[in-house]
PDB file of C-alpha atoms and ligand atoms in Angstrom:
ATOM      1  CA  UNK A   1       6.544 -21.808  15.685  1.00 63.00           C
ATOM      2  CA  UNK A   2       7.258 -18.603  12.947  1.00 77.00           C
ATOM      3  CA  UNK A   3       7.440 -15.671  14.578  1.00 91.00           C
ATOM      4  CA  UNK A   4       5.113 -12.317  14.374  1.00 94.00           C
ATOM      5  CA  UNK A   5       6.938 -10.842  11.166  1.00 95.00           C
ATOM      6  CA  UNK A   6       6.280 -13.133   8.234  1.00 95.00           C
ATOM      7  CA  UNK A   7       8.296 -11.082   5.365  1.00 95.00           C
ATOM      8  CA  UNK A   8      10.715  -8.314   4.796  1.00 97.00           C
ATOM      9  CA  UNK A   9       7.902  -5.544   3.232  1.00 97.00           C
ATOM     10  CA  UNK A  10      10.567  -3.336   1.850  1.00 97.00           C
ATOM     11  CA  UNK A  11      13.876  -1.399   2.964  1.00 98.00           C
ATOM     12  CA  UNK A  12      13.226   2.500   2.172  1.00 98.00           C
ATOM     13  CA  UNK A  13      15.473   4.941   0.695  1.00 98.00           C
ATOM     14  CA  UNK A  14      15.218   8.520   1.329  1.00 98.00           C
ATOM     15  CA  UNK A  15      16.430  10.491  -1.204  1.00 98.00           C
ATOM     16  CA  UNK A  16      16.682  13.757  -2.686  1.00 98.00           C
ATOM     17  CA  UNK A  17      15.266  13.190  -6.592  1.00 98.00           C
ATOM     18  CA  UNK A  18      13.109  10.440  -6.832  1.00 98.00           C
ATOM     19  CA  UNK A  19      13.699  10.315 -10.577  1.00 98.00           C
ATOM     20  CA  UNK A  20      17.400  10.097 -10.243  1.00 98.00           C
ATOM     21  CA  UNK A  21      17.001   7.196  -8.250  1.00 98.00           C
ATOM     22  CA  UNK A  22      14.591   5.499 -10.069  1.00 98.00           C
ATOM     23  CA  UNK A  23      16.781   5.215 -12.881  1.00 98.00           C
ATOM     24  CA  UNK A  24      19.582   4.307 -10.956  1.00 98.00           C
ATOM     25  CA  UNK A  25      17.668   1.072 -10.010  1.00 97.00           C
ATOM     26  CA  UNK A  26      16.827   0.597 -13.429  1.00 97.00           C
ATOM     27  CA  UNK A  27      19.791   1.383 -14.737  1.00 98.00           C
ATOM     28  CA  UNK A  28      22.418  -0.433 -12.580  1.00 98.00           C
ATOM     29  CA  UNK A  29      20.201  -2.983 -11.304  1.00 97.00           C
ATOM     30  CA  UNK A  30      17.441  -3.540 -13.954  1.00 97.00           C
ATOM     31  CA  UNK A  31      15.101  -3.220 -11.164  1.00 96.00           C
ATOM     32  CA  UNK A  32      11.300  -2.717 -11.910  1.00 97.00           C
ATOM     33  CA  UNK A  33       9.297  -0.027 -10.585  1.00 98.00           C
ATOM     34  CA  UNK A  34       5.568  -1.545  -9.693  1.00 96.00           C
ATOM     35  CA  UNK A  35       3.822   1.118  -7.814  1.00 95.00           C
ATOM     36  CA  UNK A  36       4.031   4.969  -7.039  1.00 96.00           C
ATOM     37  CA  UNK A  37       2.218   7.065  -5.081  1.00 95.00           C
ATOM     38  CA  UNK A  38       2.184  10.339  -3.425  1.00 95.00           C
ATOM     39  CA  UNK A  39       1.542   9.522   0.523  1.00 92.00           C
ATOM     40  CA  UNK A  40       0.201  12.932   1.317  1.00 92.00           C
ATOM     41  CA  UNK A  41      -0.560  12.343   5.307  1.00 89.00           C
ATOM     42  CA  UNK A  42       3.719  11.799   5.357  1.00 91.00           C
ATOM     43  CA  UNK A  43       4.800  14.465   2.704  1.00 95.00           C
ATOM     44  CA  UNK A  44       6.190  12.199   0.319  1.00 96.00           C
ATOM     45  CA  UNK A  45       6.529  10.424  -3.057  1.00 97.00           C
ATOM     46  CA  UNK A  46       7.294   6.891  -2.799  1.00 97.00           C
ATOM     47  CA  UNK A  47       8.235   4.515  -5.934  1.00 98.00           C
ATOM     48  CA  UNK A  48       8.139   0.837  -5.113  1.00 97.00           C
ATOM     49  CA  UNK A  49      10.417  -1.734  -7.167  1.00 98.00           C
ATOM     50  CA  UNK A  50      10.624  -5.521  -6.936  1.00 97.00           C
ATOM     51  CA  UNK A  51      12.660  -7.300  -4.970  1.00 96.00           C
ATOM     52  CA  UNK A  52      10.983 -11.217  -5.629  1.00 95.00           C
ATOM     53  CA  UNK A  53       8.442 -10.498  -2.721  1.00 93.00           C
ATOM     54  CA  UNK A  54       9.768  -8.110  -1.272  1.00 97.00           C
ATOM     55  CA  UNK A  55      10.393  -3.997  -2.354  1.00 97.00           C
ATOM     56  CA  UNK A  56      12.697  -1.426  -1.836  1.00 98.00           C
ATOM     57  CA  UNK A  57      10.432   2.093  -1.304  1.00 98.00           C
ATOM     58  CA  UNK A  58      12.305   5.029  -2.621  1.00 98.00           C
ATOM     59  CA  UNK A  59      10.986   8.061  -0.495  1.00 98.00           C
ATOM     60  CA  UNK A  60      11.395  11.813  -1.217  1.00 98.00           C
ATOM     61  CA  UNK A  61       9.516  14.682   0.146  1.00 98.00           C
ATOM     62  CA  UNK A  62       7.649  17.368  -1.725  1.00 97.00           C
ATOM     63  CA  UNK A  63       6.782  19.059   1.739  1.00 96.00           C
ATOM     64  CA  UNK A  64       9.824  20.300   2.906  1.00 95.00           C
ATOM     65  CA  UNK A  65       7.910  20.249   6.777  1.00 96.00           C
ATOM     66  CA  UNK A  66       7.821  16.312   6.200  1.00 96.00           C
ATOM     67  CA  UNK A  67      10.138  13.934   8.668  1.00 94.00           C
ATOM     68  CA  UNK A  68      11.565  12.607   5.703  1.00 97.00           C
ATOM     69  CA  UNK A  69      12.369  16.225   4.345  1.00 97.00           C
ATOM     70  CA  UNK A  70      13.982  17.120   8.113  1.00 97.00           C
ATOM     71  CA  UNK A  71      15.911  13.387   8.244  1.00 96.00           C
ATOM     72  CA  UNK A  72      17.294  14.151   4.860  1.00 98.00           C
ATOM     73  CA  UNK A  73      18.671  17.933   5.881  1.00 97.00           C
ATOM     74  CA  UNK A  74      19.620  16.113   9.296  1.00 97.00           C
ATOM     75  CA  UNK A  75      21.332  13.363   7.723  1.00 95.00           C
ATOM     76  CA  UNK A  76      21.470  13.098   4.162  1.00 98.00           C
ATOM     77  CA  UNK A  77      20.531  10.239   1.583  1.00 98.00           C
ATOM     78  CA  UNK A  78      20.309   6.730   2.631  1.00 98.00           C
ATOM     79  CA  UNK A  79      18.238   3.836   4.794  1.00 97.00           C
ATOM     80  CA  UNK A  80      15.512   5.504   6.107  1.00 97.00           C
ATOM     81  CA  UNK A  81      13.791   2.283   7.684  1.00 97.00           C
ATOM     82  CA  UNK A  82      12.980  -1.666   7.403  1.00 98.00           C
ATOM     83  CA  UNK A  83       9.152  -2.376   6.565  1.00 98.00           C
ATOM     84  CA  UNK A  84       8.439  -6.192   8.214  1.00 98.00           C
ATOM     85  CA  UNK A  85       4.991  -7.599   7.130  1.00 97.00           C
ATOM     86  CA  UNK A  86       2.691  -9.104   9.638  1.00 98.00           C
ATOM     87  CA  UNK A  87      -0.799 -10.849   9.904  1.00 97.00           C
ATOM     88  CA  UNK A  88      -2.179  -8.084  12.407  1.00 97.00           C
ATOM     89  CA  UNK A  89      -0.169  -4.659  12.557  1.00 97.00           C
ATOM     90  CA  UNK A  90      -2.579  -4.069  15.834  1.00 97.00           C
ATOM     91  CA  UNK A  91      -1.475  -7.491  17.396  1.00 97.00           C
ATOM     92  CA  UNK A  92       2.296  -6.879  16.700  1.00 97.00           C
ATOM     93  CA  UNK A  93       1.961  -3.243  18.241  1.00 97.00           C
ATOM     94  CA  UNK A  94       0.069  -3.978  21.429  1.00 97.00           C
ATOM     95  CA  UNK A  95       2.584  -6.178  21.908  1.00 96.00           C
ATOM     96  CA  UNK A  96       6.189  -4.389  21.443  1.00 96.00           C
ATOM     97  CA  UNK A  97       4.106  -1.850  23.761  1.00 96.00           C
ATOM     98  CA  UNK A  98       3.668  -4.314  26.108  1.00 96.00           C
ATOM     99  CA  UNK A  99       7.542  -5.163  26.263  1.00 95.00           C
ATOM    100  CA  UNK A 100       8.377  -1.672  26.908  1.00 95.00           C
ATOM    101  CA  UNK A 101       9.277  -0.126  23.924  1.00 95.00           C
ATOM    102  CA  UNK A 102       8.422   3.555  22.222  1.00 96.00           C
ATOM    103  CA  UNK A 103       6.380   3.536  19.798  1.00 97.00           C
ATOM    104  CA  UNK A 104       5.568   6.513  16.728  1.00 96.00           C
ATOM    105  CA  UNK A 105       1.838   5.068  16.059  1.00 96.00           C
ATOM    106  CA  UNK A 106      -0.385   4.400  19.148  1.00 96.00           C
ATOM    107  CA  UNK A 107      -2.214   2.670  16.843  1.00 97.00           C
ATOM    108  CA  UNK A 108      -2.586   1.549  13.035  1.00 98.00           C
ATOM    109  CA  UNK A 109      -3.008   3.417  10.492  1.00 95.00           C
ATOM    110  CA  UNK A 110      -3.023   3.459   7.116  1.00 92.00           C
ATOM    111  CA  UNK A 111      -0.499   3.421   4.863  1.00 90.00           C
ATOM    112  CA  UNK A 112       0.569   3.382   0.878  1.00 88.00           C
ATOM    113  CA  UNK A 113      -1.337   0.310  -1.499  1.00 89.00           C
ATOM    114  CA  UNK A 114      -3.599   0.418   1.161  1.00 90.00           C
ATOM    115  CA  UNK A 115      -1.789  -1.532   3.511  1.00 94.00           C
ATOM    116  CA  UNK A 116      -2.372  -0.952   7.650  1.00 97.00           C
ATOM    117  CA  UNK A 117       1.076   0.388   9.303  1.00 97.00           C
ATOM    118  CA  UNK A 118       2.277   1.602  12.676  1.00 97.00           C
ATOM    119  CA  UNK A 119       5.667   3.026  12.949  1.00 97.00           C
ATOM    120  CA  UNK A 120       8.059   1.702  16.244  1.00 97.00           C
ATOM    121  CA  UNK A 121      10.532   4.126  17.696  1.00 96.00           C
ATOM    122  CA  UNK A 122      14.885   4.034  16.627  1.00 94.00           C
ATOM    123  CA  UNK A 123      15.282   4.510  20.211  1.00 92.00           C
ATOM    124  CA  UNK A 124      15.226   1.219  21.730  1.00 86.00           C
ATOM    125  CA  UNK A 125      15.587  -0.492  18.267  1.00 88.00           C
ATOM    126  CA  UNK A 126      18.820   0.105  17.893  1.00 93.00           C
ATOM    127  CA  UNK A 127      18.629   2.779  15.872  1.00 93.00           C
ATOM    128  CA  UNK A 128      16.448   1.313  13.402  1.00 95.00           C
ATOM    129  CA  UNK A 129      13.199   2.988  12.287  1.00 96.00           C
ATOM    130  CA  UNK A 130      10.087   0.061  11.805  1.00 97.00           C
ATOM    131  CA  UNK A 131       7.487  -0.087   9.849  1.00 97.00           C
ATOM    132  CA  UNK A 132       4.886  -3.053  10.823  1.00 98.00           C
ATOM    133  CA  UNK A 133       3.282  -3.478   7.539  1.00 97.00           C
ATOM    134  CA  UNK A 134      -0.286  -5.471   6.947  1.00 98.00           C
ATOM    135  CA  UNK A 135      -1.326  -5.933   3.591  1.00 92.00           C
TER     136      UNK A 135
HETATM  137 CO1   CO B 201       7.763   2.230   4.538  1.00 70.56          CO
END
């Protein structure tokens, strides 16, 4: 039986210039850039480039009151979280809620390409940041 997350969505980035990392993808890696957007509810520009079916999501703030603006002063450049896909982001949350574990989103909401998200807690994820992603 598969279990709940069906894909790796994307792995994103926080960085300080978006351009400058843009064409470091393109440049080193001859990566494509398929989407932008500015996600104003989270502060940030994101650029999205292909990875076969997957993405990695470059994120940098423009509001400097934005978590990804205080992670980046707290810790500087670098992986900022892991974006799994799955079927239903409520299902998947109701359920890591159920086991115990602290969550960012109470419930879905949405988030860039118009996709459904819910964010899961580092703390009791072993440090990781998640992002359940339904397209
Ligand atoms: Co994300």
């Amino acid at each position: 039986m598969p279990g709940m997350l069906t894909e790796i969505d994307h792995v994103a980035i926080a960085v300080n210039d978006l351009e400058a990392a843009i064409a470091y993808y393109e440049t080193a890696y001859g990566a494509v850039v398929e989407h932008r957007e500015r996600v104003e509810r989270d502060g940030i520009d994101e650029a999205l480039l292909n990875v076969a079916e997957s993405y990695i999501q470059l994120l940098c703030p423009y509001d400097p009151s934005s978590t990804v603006a205080k992670f980046l002063a707290t810790r500087g450049e670098g992986m900022h979280h892991i974006g799994y896909r799955v079927k239903s982001c409520a299902e998947v949350l109701e359920r890591v809620k159920a086991a115990g574990q602290r969550v960012i989103d109470e419930t879905p909401r949405p988030g860039s390409r118009g996709t459904t998200v819910a964010f899961i807690h580092p703390k009791g994820g072993f440090g990781v940041l998640v992002e359940l992603v339904e397209e």
